Short mmCIF file of C-alpha atoms and ligand atoms in Angstrom, two decimals:
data_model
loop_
_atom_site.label_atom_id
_atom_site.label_comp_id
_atom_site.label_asym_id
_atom_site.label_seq_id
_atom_site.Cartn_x
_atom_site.Cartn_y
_atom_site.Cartn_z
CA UNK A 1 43.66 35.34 -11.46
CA UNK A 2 47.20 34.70 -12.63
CA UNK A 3 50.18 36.93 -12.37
CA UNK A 4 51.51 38.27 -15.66
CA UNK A 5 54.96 37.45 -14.31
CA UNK A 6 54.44 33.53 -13.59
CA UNK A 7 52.56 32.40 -16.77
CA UNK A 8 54.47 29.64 -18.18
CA UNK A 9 57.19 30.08 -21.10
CA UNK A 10 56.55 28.29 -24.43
CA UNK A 11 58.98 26.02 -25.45
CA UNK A 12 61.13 27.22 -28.24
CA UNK A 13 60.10 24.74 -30.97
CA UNK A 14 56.48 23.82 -30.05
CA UNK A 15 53.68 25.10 -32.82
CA UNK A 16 52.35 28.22 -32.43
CA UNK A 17 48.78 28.48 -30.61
CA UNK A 18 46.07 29.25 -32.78
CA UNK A 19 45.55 32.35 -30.47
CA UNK A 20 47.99 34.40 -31.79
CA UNK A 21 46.95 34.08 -35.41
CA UNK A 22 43.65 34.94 -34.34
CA UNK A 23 45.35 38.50 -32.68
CA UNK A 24 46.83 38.41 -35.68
CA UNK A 25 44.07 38.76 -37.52
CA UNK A 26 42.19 41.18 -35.40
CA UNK A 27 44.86 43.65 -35.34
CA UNK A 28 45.06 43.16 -39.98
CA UNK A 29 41.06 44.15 -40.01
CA UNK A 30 41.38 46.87 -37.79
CA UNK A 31 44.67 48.32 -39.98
CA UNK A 32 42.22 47.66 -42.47
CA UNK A 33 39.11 50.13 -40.44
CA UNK A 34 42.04 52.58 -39.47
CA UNK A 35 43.04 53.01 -43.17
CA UNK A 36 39.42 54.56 -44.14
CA UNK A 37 40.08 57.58 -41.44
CA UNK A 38 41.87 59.80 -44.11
CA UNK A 39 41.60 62.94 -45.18
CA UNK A 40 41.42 62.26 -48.83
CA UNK A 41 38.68 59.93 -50.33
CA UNK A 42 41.07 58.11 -53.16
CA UNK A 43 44.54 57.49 -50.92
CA UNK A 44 45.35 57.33 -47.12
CA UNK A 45 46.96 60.75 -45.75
CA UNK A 46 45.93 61.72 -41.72
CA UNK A 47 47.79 64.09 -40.94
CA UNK A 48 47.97 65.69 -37.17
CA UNK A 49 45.07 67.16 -35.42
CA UNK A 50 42.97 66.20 -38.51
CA UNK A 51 39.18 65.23 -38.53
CA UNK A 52 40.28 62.12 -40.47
CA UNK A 53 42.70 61.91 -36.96
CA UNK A 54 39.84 62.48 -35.10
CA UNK A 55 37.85 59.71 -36.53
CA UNK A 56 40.49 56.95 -35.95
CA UNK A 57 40.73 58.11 -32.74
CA UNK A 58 36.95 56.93 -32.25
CA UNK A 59 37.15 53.28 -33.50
CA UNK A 60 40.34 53.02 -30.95
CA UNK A 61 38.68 54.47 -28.17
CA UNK A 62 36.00 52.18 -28.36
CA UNK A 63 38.41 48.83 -28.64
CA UNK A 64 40.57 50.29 -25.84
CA UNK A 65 37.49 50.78 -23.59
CA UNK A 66 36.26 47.48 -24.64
CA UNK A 67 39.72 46.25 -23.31
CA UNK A 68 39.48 47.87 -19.80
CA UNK A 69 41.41 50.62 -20.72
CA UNK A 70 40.81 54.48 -19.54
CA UNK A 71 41.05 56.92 -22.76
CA UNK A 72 41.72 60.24 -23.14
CA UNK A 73 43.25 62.51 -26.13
CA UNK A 74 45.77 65.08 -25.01
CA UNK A 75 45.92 68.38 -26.75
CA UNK A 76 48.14 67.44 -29.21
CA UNK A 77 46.18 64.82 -30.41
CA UNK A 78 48.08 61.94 -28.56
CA UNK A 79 45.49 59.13 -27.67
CA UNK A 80 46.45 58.13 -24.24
CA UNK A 81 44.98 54.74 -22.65
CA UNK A 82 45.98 53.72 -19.55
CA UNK A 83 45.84 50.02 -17.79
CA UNK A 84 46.17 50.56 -14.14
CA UNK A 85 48.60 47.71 -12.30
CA UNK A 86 49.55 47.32 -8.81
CA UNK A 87 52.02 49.79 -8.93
CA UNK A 88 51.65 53.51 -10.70
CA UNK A 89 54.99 52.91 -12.69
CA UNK A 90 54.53 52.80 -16.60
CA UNK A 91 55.44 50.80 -19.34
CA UNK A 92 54.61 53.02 -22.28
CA UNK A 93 53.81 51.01 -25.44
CA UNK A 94 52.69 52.27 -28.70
CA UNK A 95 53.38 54.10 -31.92
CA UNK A 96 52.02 56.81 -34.46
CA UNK A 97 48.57 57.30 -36.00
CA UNK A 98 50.04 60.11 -38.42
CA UNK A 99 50.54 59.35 -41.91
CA UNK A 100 52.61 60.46 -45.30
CA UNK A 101 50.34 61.50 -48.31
CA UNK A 102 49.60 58.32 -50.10
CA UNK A 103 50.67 56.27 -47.63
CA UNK A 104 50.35 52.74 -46.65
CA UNK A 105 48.20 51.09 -43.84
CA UNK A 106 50.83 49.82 -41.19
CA UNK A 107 53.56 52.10 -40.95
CA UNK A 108 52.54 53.36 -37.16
CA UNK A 109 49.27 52.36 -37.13
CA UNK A 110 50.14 48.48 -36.98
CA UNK A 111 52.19 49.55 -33.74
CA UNK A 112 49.00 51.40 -32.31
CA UNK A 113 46.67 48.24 -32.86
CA UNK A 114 49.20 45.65 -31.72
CA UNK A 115 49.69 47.15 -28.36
CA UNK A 116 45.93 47.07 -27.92
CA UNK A 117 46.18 43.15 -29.38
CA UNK A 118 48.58 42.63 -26.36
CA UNK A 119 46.57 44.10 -23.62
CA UNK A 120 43.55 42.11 -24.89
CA UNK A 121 46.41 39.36 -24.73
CA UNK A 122 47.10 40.17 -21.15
CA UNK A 123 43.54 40.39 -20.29
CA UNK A 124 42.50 37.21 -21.59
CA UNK A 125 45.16 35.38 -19.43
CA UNK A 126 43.49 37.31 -16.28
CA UNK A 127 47.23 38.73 -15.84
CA UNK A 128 47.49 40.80 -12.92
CA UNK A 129 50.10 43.33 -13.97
CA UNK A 130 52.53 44.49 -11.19
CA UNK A 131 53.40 48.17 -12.85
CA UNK A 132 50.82 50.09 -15.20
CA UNK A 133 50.23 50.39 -18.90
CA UNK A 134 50.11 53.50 -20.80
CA UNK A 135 49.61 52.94 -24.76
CA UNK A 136 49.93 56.17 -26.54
CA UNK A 137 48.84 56.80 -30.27
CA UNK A 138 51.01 59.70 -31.27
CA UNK A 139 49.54 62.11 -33.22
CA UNK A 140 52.38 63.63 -34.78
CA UNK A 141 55.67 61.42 -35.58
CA UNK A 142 55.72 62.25 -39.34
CA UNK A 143 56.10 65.84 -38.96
CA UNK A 144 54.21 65.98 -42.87
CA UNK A 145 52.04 69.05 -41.81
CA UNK A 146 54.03 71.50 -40.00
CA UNK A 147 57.26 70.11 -41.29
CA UNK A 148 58.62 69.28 -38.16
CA UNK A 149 57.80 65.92 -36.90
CA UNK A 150 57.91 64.23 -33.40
CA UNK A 151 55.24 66.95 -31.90
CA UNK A 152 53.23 64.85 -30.47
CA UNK A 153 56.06 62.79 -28.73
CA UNK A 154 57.60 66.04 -27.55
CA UNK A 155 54.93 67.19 -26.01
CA UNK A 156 54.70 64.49 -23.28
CA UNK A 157 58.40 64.89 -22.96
CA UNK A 158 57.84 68.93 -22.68
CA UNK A 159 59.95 69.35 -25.51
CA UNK A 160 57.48 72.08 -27.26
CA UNK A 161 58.19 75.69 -27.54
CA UNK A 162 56.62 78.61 -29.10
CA UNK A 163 58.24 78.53 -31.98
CA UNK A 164 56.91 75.05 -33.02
CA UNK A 165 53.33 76.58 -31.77
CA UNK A 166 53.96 79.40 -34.31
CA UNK A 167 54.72 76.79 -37.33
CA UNK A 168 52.32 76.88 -40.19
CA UNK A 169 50.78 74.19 -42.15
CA UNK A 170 50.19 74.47 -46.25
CA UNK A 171 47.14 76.46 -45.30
CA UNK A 172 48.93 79.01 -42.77
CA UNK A 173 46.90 77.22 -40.21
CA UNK A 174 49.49 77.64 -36.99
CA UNK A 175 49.93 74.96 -34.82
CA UNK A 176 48.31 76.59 -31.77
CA UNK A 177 45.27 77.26 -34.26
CA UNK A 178 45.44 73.53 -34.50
CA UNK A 179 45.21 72.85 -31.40
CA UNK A 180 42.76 74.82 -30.01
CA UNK A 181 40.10 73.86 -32.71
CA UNK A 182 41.25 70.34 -32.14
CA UNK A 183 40.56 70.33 -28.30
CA UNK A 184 37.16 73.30 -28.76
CA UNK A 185 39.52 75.34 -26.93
CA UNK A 186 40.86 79.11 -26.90
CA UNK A 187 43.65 79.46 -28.46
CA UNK A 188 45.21 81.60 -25.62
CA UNK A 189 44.71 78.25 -23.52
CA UNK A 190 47.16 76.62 -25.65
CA UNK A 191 50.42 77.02 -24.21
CA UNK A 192 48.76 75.89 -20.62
CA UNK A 193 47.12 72.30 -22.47
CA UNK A 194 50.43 71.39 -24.31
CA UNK A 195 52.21 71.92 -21.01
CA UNK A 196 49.69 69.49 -19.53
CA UNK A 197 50.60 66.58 -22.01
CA UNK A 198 53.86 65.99 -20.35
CA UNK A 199 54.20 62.87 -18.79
CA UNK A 200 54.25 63.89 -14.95
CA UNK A 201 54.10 66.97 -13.72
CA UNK A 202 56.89 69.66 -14.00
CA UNK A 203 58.12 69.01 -9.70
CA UNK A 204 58.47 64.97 -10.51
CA UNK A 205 61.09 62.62 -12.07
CA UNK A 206 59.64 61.08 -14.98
CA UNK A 207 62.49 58.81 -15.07
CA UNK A 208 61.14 57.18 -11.61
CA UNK A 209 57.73 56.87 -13.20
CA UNK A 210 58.62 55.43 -16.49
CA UNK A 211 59.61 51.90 -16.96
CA UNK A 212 60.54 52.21 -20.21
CA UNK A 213 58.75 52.61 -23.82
CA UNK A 214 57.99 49.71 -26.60
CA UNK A 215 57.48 49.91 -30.06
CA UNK A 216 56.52 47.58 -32.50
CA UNK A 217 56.91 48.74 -36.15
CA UNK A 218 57.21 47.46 -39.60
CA UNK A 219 61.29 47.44 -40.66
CA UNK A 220 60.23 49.08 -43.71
CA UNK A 221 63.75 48.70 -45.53
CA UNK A 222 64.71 45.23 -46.89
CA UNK A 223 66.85 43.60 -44.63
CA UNK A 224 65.17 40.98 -42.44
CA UNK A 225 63.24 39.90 -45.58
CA UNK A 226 66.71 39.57 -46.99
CA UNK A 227 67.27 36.85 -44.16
CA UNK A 228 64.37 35.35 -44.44
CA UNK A 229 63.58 36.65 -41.20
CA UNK A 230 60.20 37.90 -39.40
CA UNK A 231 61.78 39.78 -36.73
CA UNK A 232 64.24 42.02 -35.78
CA UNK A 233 65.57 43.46 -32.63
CA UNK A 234 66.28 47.39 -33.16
CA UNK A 235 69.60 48.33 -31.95
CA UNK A 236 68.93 52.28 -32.24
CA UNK A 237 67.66 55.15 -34.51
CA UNK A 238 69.55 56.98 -36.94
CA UNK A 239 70.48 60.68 -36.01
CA UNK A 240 68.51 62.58 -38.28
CA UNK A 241 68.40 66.66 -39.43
CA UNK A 242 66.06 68.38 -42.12
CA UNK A 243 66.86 71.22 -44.07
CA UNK A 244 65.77 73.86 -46.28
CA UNK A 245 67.88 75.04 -48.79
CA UNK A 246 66.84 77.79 -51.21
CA UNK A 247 69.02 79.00 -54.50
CA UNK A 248 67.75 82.51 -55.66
CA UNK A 249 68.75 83.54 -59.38
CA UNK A 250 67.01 85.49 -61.72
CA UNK A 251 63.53 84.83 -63.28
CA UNK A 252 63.10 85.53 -66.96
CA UNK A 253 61.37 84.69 -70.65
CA UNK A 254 62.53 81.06 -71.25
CA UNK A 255 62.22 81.85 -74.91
CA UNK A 256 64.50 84.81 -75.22
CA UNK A 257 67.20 84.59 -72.64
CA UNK A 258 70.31 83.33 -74.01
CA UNK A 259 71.19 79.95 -72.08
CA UNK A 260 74.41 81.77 -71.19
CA UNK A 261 72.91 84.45 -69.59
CA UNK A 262 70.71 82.95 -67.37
CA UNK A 263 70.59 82.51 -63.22
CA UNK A 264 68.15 79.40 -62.65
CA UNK A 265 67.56 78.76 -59.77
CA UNK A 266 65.94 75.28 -60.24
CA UNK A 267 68.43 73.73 -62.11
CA UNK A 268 70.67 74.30 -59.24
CA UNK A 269 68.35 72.45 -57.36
CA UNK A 270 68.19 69.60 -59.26
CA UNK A 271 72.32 69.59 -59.46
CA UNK A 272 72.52 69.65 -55.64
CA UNK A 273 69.29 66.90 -55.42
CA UNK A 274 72.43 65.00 -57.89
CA UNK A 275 75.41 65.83 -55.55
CA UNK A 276 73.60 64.80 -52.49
CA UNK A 277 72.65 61.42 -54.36
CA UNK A 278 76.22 60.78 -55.28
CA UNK A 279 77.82 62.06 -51.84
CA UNK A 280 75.42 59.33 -49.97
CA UNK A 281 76.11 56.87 -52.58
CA UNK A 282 79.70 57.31 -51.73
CA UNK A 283 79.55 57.22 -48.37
CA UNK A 284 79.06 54.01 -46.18
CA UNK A 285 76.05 54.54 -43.64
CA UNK A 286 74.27 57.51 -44.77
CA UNK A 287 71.43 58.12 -46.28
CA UNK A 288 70.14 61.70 -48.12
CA UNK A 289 66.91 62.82 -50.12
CA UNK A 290 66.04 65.47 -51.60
CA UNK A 291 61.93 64.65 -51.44
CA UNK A 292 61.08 67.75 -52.51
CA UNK A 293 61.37 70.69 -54.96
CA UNK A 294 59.46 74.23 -55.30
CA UNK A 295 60.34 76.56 -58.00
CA UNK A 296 58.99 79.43 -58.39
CA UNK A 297 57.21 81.65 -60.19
CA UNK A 298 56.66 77.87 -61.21
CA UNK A 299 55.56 78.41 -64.81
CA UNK A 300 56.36 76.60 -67.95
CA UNK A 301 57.55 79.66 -69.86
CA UNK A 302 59.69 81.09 -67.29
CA UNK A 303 63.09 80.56 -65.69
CA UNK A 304 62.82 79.56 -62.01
CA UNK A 305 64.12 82.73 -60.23
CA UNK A 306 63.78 81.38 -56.56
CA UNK A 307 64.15 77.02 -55.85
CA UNK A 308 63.77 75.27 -52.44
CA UNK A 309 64.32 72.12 -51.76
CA UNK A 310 63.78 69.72 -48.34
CA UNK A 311 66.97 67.68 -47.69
CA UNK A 312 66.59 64.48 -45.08
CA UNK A 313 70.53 63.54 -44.14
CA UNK A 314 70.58 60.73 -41.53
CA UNK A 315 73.01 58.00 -40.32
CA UNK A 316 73.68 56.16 -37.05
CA UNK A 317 77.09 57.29 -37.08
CA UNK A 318 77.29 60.83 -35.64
CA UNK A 319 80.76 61.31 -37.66
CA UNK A 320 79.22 60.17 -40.35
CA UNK A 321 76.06 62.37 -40.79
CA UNK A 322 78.22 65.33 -39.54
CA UNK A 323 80.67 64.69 -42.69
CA UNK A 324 77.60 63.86 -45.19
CA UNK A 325 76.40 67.41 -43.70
CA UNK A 326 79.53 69.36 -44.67
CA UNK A 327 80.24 67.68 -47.62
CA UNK A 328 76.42 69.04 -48.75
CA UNK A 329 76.86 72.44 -47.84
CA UNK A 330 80.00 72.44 -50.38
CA UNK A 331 78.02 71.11 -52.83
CA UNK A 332 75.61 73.74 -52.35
CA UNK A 333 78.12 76.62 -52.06
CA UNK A 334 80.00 75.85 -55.21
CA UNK A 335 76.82 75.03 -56.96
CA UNK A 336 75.38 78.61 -56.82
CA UNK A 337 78.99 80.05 -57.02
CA UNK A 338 79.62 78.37 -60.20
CA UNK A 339 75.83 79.44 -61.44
CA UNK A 340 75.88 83.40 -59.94
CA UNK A 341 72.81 82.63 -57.16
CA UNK A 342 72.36 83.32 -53.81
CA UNK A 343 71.42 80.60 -51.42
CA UNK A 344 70.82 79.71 -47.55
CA UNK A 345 69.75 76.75 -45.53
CA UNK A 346 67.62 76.88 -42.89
CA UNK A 347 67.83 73.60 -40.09
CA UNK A 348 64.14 72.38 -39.46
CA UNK A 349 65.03 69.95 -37.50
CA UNK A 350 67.96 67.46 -36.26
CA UNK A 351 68.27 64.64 -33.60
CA UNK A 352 71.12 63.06 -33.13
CA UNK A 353 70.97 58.56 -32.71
CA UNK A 354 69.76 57.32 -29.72
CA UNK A 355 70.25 53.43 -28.64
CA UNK A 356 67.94 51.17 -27.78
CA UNK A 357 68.99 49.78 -23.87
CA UNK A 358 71.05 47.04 -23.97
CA UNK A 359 68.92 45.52 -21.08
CA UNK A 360 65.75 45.45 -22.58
CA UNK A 361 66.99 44.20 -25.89
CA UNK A 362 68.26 41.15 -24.65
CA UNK A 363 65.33 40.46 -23.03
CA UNK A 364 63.29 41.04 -26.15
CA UNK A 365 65.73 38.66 -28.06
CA UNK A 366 65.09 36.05 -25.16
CA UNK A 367 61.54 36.40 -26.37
CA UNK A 368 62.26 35.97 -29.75
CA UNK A 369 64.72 32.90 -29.36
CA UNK A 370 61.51 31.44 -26.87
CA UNK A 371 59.20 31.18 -30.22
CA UNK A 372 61.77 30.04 -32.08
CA UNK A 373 62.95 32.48 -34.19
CA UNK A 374 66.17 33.57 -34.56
CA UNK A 375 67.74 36.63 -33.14
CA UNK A 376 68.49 39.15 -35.65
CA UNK A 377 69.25 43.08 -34.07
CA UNK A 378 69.59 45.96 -37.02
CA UNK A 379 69.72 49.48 -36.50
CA UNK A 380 66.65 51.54 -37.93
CA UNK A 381 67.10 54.54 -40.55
CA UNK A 382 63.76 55.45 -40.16
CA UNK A 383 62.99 57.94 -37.30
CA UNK A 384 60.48 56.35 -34.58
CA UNK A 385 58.57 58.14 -30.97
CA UNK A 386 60.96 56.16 -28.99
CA UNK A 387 63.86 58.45 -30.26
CA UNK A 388 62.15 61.20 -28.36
CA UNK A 389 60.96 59.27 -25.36
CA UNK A 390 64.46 57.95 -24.95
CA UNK A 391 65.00 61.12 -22.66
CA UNK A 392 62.63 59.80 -20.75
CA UNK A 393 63.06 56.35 -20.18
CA UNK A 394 64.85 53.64 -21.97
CA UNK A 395 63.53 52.36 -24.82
CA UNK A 396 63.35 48.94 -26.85
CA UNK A 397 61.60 48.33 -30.23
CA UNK A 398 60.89 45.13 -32.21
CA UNK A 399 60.30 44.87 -36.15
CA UNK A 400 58.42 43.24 -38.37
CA UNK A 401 59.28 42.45 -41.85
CA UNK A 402 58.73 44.52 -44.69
CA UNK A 403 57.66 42.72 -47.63
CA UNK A 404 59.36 43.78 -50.57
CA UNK A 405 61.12 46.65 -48.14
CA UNK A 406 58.69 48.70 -49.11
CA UNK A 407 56.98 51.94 -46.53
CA UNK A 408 56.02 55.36 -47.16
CA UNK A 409 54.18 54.12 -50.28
CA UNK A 410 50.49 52.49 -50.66
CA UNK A 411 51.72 48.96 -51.41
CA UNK A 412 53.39 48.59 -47.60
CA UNK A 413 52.15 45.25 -46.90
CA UNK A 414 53.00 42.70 -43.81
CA UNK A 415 52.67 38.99 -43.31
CA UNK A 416 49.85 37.74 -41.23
CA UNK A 417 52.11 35.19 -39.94
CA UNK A 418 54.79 37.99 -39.04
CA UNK A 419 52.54 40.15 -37.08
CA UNK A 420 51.08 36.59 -35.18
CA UNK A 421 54.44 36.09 -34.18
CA UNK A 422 55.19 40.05 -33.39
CA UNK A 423 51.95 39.61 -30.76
CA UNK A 424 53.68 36.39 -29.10
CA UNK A 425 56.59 37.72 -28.98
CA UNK A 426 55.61 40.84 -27.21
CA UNK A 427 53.43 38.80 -24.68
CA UNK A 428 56.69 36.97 -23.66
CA UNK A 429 58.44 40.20 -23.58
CA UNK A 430 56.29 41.58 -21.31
CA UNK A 431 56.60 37.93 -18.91
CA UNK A 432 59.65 38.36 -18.98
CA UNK A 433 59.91 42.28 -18.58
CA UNK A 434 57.31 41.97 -15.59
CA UNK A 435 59.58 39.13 -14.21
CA UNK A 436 62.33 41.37 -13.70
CA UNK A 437 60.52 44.29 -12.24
CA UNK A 438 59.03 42.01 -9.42
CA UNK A 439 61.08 38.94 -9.25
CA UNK A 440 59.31 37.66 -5.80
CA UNK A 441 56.27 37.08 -7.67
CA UNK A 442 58.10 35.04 -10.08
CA UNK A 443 59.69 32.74 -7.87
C1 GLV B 501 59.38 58.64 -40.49
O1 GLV B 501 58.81 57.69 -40.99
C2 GLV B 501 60.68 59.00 -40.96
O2 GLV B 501 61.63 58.26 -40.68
O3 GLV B 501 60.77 59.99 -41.71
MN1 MN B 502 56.79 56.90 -41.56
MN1 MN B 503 56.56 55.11 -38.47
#
């Protein structure tokens, strides 16, 4: 048997060994298997603590077993696997199994099958590993059913509270309801089983425990295709908040009331859906959507007398996304002064940018520059699990190229080459990561 930490380095400019296309591979036909667990026969959507969730969980029980991996699924729905080393400190690896409605086949779920593709990696080396492996499927990162995301991510970091248990999906299914017919248990049990997902229990210091967390994700923005580049060192995660805003006018007969008498609330919406379009376009590093309208009574014939809409504000730059913020709530304000309508915001969620550790990103980038590829870092706009596990332990995350930038959207699509490449590249991280955390056994 080998030690992870001694196997040899590959020169930076040798050809790649047919190995890694062959992971490569392995890892595509399983997206491929993964996609078919979805809730809806004609596009991919599984959502958290699904059946269609429940069903992917199968297929990657059985290749994690087949790995030498111990499996288990948390009560949120997390799929937990866990590679026992020579010491009971963790390296967390993984991603989300959660999707958008219509979505595509690799946003998350590549991340999920890749750190299985580099255990099998490790395992077909013989590599001895001096700390343990943990790869975690989250179940919840998109936050699509019970508009929140991250829950399954904050419930190993204890982050959940009884008012996310209380949140209802479309079908005023709570999340506690969830759970317990999830997990076959009562629902008064909940609170106890979501406490149990933590990472350690409530006395310890998960930072001692934790090693720190990897990710591997799809970019899914434009940029290292841009550069012609495969992959991309994350630098951090955009801070992030979600809002509800609702205008509230008067309904009425859209064929009698004058167009100067009327209080619609929907085409307020659709002016502040404008403003926030033109405030983002005029301001460098943020980003803001409006993804969402409901009017209601919602009828052709009838003015909108009540319009909501879900606002996503994010930047890297704290100063940034707090001025984008204000400058949105102005909009808003005026808006339904200007047009006689009440309106109020409610915050479903924020999180402000977390960093990925300088450390471990140089050490990833060593890995890179090792298979010869350049070194390209970028910071991500799209939320990730690491952003929650960073109050755990430090976190690092390595991208793949999006082809055509394109994610959240059935078309997502990644090179085979890229994600052959991603799988070396994470096998010499994790050389190179074990290498540090017991150097005698390097020497
Ligand atoms: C998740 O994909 C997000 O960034 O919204
Ligand atoms: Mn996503
Ligand atoms: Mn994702």
């Amino acid at each position: 048997m080998t030690t992870l930490a001694t196997t040899a380095l590959h020169a930076a400019d040798s050809p790649r060994p047919p190995r890694w296309a062959e992971a490569a591979e392995r890892a595509l036909a399983r997206c491929e298997r993964l996609a078919r667990c979805s809730e809806r026969a004609d596009v991919l959507v599984r959502r958290a603590l699904t059946p269609a969730l429940a069903e992917a969980h199968a297929l990657l029980r059985e290749w994690l077993e087949a790995a030498g991996l111990e499996v288990r699924v948390d009560a949120l729905g997390n799929l937990r696997a866990r590679l026992e080393g020579a010491s009971p400190q963790t390296l967390l690896i993984g991603s989300h199994l959660d999707t958008v409605p219509d979505a595509g086949k690799y946003d998350g779920t590549l991340g999920v099958v890749l750190a299985l593709s580099l255990v099998e990696a490790m395992a077909s080396e013989g590599a001895r590993l001096p700390f343990s492996i943990e790869v975690v499927a989250f179940s919840d990162e998109e936050g699509v059913r019970f508009g929140r995301p991250f829950l399954g991510a904050r419930a190993l970091a204890r982050g959940l509270g009884p008012d996310d248990l209380a949140l209802v999906d479309a079908d005023g299914v709570s999340l506690a309801q969830a759970i317990a017919a999830f997990s076959g248990i009562d629902e008064a049990d909940v609170p106890a089983a979501v406490a149990a997902c933590a990472l350690r229990g409530p006395a310890s210091d998960e930072r001692a425990d934790l090693l720190a967390y990897l990710e591997l994700h799809i970019e899914q923005g434009p940029v290292l295709e841009s550069l012609d580049l495969p992959l991309g060192v994350v630098t951090g995660i955009a801070g992030h908040v979600w809002q509800s805003v609702r205008f509230e006018g008067r309904a009425g007969h859209a064929g009698t009331t004058p167009m100067s008498l009327r209080r619609d609330a929907l085409t307020a919406a659709a002016e502040l859906a404008l403003a926030v379009e033109e405030e983002a376009l005029r301001s460098p590093g943020l980003v803001a959507t409006v993804g969402r309208i409901v009017a209601a009574p919602g009828a052709h014939n009838v003015i909108a007398g009540a319009a909501s809409l879900e606002l996503d504000v994010r930047s890297v730059d704290a100063a940034v996304l707090e001025r984008g913020l204000v400058a949105i709530e102005a909009h808003a304000e005026s808006i339904a002064r200007r047009r006689q309508l009440g309106w109020r915001r409610q915050l479903r969620f924020e999180a402000p940018s977390v960093r990925c550790e300088p450390g471990l990103r140089a050490l990833l980038a060593d890995a890179i520059r090792a298979v010869g590829v350049p070194v390209h870092e970028l910071p991500s706009g799209a939320g990730h699990d690491g952003r929650v596990i960073a109050a755990l332990a430090p976190i690092v995350m390595l991208f793949l190229r999006s082809p055509g930038g394109l994610s959240h959207h059935p078309d997502e699509r990644v090179h085979a080459g890229d994600v052959a490449l991603a799988v070396e590249v994470a096998a010499e991280f994790l050389r190179r990561f074990a290498a540090r955390f017991a150097p005698e056994v390097h020497r």
